[in-house]
Short mmCIF file of C-alpha atoms in Angstrom, two decimals:
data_model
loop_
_atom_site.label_atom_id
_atom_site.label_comp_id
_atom_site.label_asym_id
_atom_site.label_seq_id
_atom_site.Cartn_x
_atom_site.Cartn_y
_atom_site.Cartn_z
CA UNK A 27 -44.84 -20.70 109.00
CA UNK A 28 -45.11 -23.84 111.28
CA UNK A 29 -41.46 -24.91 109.69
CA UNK A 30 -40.21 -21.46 110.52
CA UNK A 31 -42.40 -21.98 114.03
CA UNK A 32 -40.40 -25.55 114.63
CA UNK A 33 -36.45 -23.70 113.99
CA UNK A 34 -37.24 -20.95 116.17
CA UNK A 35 -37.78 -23.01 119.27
CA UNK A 36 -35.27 -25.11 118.53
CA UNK A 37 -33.72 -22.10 118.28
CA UNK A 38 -34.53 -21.13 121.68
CA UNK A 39 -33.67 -24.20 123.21
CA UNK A 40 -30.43 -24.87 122.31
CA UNK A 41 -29.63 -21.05 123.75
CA UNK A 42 -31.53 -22.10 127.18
CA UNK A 43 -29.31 -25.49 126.70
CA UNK A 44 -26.49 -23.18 126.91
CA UNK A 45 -27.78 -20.16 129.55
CA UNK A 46 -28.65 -23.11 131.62
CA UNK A 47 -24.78 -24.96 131.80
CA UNK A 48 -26.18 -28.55 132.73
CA UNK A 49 -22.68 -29.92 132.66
CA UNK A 50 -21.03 -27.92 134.93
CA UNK A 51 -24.25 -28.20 137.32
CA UNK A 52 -23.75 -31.65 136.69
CA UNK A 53 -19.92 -31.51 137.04
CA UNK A 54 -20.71 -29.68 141.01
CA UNK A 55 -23.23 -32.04 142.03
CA UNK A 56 -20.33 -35.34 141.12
CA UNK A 57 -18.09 -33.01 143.61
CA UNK A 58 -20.58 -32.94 145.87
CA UNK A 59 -21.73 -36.44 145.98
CA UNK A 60 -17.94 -37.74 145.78
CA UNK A 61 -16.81 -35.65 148.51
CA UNK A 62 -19.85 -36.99 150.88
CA UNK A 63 -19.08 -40.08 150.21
CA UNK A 64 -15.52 -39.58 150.97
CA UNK A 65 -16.95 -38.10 154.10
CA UNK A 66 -19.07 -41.28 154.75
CA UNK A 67 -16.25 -43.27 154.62
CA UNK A 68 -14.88 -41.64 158.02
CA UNK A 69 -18.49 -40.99 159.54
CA UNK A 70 -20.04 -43.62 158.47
CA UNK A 71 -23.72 -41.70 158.54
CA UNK A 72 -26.68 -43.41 156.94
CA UNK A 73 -27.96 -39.60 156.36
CA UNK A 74 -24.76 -38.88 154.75
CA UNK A 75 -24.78 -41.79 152.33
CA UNK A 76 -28.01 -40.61 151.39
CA UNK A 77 -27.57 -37.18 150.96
CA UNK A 78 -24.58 -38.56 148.76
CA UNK A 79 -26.95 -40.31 146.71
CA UNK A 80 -29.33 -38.05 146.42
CA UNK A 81 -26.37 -36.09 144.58
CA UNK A 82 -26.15 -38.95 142.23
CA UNK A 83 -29.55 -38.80 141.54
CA UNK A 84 -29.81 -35.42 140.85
CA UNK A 85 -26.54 -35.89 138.71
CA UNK A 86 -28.30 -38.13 136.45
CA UNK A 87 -31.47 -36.31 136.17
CA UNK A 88 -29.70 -33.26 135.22
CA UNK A 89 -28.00 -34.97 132.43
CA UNK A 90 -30.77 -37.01 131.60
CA UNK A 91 -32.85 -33.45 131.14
CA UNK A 92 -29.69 -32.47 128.95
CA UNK A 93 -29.95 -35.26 126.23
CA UNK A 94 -33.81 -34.33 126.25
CA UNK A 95 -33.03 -31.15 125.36
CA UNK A 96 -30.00 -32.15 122.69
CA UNK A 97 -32.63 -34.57 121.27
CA UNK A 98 -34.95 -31.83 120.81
CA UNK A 99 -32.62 -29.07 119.23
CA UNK A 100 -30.44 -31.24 116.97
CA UNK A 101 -34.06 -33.50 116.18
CA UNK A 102 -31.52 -36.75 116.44
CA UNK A 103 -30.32 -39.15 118.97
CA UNK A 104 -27.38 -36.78 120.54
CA UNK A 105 -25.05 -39.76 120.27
CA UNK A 106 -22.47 -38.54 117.42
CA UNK A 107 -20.00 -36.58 119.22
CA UNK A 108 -17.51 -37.44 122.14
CA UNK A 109 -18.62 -34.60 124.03
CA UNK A 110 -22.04 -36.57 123.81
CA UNK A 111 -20.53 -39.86 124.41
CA UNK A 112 -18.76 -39.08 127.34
CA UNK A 113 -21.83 -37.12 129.28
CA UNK A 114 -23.37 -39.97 128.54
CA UNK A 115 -20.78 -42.40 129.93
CA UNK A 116 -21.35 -40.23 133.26
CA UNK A 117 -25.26 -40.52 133.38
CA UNK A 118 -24.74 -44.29 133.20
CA UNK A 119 -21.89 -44.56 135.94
CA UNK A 120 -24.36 -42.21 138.48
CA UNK A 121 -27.42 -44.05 137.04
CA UNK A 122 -25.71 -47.26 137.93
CA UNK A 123 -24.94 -46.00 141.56
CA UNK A 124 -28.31 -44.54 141.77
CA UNK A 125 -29.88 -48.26 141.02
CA UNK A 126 -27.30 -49.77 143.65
CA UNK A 127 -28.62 -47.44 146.56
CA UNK A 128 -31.96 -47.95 145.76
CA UNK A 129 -32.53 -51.84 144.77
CA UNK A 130 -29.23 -53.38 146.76
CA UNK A 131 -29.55 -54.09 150.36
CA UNK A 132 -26.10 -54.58 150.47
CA UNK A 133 -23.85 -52.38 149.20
CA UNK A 134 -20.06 -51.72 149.42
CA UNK A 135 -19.78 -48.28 150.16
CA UNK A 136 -16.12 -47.99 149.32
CA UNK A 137 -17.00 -48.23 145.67
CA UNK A 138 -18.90 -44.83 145.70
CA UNK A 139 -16.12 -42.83 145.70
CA UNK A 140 -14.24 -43.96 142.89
CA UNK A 141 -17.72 -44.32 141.01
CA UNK A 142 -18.78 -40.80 141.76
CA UNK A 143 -15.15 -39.49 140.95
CA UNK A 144 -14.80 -41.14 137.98
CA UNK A 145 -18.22 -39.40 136.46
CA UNK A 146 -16.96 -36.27 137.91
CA UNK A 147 -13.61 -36.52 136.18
CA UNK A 148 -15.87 -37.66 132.50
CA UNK A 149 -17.76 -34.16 133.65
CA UNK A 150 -14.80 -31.99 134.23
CA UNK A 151 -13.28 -33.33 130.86
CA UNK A 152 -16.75 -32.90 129.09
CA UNK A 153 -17.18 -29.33 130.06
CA UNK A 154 -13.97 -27.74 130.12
CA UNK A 155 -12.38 -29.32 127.21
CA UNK A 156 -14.83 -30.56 124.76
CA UNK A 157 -17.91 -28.08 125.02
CA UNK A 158 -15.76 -24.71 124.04
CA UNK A 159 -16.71 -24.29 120.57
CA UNK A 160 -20.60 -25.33 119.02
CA UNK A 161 -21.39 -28.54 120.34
CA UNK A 162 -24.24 -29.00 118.07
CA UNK A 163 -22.24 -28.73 114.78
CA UNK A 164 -24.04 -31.03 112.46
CA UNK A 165 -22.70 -34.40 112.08
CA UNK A 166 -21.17 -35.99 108.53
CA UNK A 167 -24.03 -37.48 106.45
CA UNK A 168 -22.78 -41.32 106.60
CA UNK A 169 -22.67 -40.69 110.56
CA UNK A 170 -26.61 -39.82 109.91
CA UNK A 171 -27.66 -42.17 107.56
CA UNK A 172 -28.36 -45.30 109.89
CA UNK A 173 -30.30 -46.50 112.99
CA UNK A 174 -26.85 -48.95 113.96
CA UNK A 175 -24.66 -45.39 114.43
CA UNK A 176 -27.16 -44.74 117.48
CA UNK A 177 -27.21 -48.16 118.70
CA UNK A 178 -23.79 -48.79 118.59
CA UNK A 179 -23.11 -45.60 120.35
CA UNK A 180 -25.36 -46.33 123.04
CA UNK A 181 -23.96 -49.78 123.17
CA UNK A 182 -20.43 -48.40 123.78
CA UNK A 183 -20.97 -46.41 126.10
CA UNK A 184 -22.70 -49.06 128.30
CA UNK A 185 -19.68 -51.16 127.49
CA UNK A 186 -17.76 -48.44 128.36
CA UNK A 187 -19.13 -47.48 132.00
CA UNK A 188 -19.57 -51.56 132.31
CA UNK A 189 -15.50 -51.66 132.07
CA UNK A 190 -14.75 -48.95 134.56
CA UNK A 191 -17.28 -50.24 137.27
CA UNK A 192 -15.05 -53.42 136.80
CA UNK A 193 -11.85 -51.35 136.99
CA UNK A 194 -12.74 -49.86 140.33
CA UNK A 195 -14.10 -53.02 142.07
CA UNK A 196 -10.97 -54.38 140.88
CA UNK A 197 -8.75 -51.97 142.56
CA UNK A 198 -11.45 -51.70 145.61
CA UNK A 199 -10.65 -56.10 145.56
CA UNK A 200 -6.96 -55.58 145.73
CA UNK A 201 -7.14 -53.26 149.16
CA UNK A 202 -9.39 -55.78 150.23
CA UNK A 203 -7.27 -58.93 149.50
CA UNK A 204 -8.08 -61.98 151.07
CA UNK A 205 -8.22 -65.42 150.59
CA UNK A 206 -11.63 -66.26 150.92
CA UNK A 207 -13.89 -65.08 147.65
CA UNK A 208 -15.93 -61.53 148.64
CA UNK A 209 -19.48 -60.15 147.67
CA UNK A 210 -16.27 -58.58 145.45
CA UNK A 211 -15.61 -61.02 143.46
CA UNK A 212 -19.41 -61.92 141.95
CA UNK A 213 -19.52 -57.95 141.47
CA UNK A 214 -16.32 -57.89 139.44
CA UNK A 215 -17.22 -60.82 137.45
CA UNK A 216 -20.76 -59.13 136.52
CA UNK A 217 -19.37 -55.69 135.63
CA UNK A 218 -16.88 -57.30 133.32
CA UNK A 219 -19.14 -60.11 131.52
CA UNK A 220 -22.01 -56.60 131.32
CA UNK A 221 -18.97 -54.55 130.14
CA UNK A 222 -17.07 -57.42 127.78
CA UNK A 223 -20.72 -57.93 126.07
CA UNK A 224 -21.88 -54.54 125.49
CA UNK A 225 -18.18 -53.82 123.60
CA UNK A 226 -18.56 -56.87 121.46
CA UNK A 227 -22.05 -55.77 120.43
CA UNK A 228 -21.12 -52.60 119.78
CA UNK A 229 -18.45 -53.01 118.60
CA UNK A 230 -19.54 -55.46 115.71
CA UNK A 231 -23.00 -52.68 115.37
CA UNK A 232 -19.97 -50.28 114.73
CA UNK A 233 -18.53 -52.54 111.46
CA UNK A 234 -21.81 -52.99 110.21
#
């Protein structure tokens, strides 16, 4: 009975995972928060940056409230799929703009917009390409078998959102060439040593 108990709320929350669309809600609120800070750009409105992050925030907690969810139905780690990988490629990139707003005093507002578009692009793809069909199909048994298949996902994808943070505050340096080194340049190198690393590691958790 309690076994029978356990599958029928799982049951019931992967249909509320799908009644309640989390990545298209999160897909809107990416819009939203890239077009304000497109906005912001012009405006420059300390109410508008924040409303902008605020849309980040909520971004992230909506897909954070998603992998709950998947963790709960599929009683795994929800890091086997690329419809997986890439929301959570997303949640990192507005986590990571989330973090900047609220612990960087200075902050280079021109790299919200490609940030936010970037995770809204991930969120188009994840939702209108990849989630048609079952996304909780159960995974191959060797892709279940180990603790490294979750760590090296995870791994990845912070590799992953470390190289595209890189990518735009490279382009973002290029408008902005100069001669003298920029606030720019330290926040390139980081990105790319944080998203060089987390590859490497994950990658070599990957062979293993």
């Amino acid at each position: 009975d309690s076994e029978t108990s356990v599958d029928n709320s799982r049951l019931a929350a992967e249909v509320l995972y799908h009644k309640a669309n989390f990545a298209l809600i999160a897909f809107i609120l990416a819009c939203i928060a890239c077009l304000l800070a497109s906005l912001n750009m012009v405006f420059k409105s300390r109410k508008m940056d924040v409303a902008a992050n605020v849309a980040c925030i909520a971004t992230a907690g909506i897909l954070a409230v998603a992998f709950a969810l998947r963790t709960y139905v599929a009683a795994r780690a929800p890091l086997s799929s690329l419809y997986e990988i890439v929301l959570l490629v997303a949640l990192l990139l507005m986590a990571f703009e989330a973090g900047a707003f609220i612990f960087c005093k200075r902050r280079s507002f021109s790299l919200m917009v490609p940030v936010t578009f970037m995770a809204a692009l991930l969120l188009f793809f994840a939702k209108f390409v990849l989630e048609p069909g079952d996304t909780f199909r159960p995974i191959p048994a060797v892709l279940n078998s180990s603790v490294f298949l979750t760590i090296h996902v995870f791994t990845i994808a912070l590799g992953f959102a470390g190289m595209i943070l890189s990518g735009v505050v490279a382009h973002v340096a290029l408008f902005r060439a100069s001669s003298e080194r920029t606030p720019l340049d330290s926040l390139l190198y980081g990105t790319l040593v944080f998203g060089a690393v987390f590859t490497i590691i994950g990658t070599l958790l990957g062979g293993v």
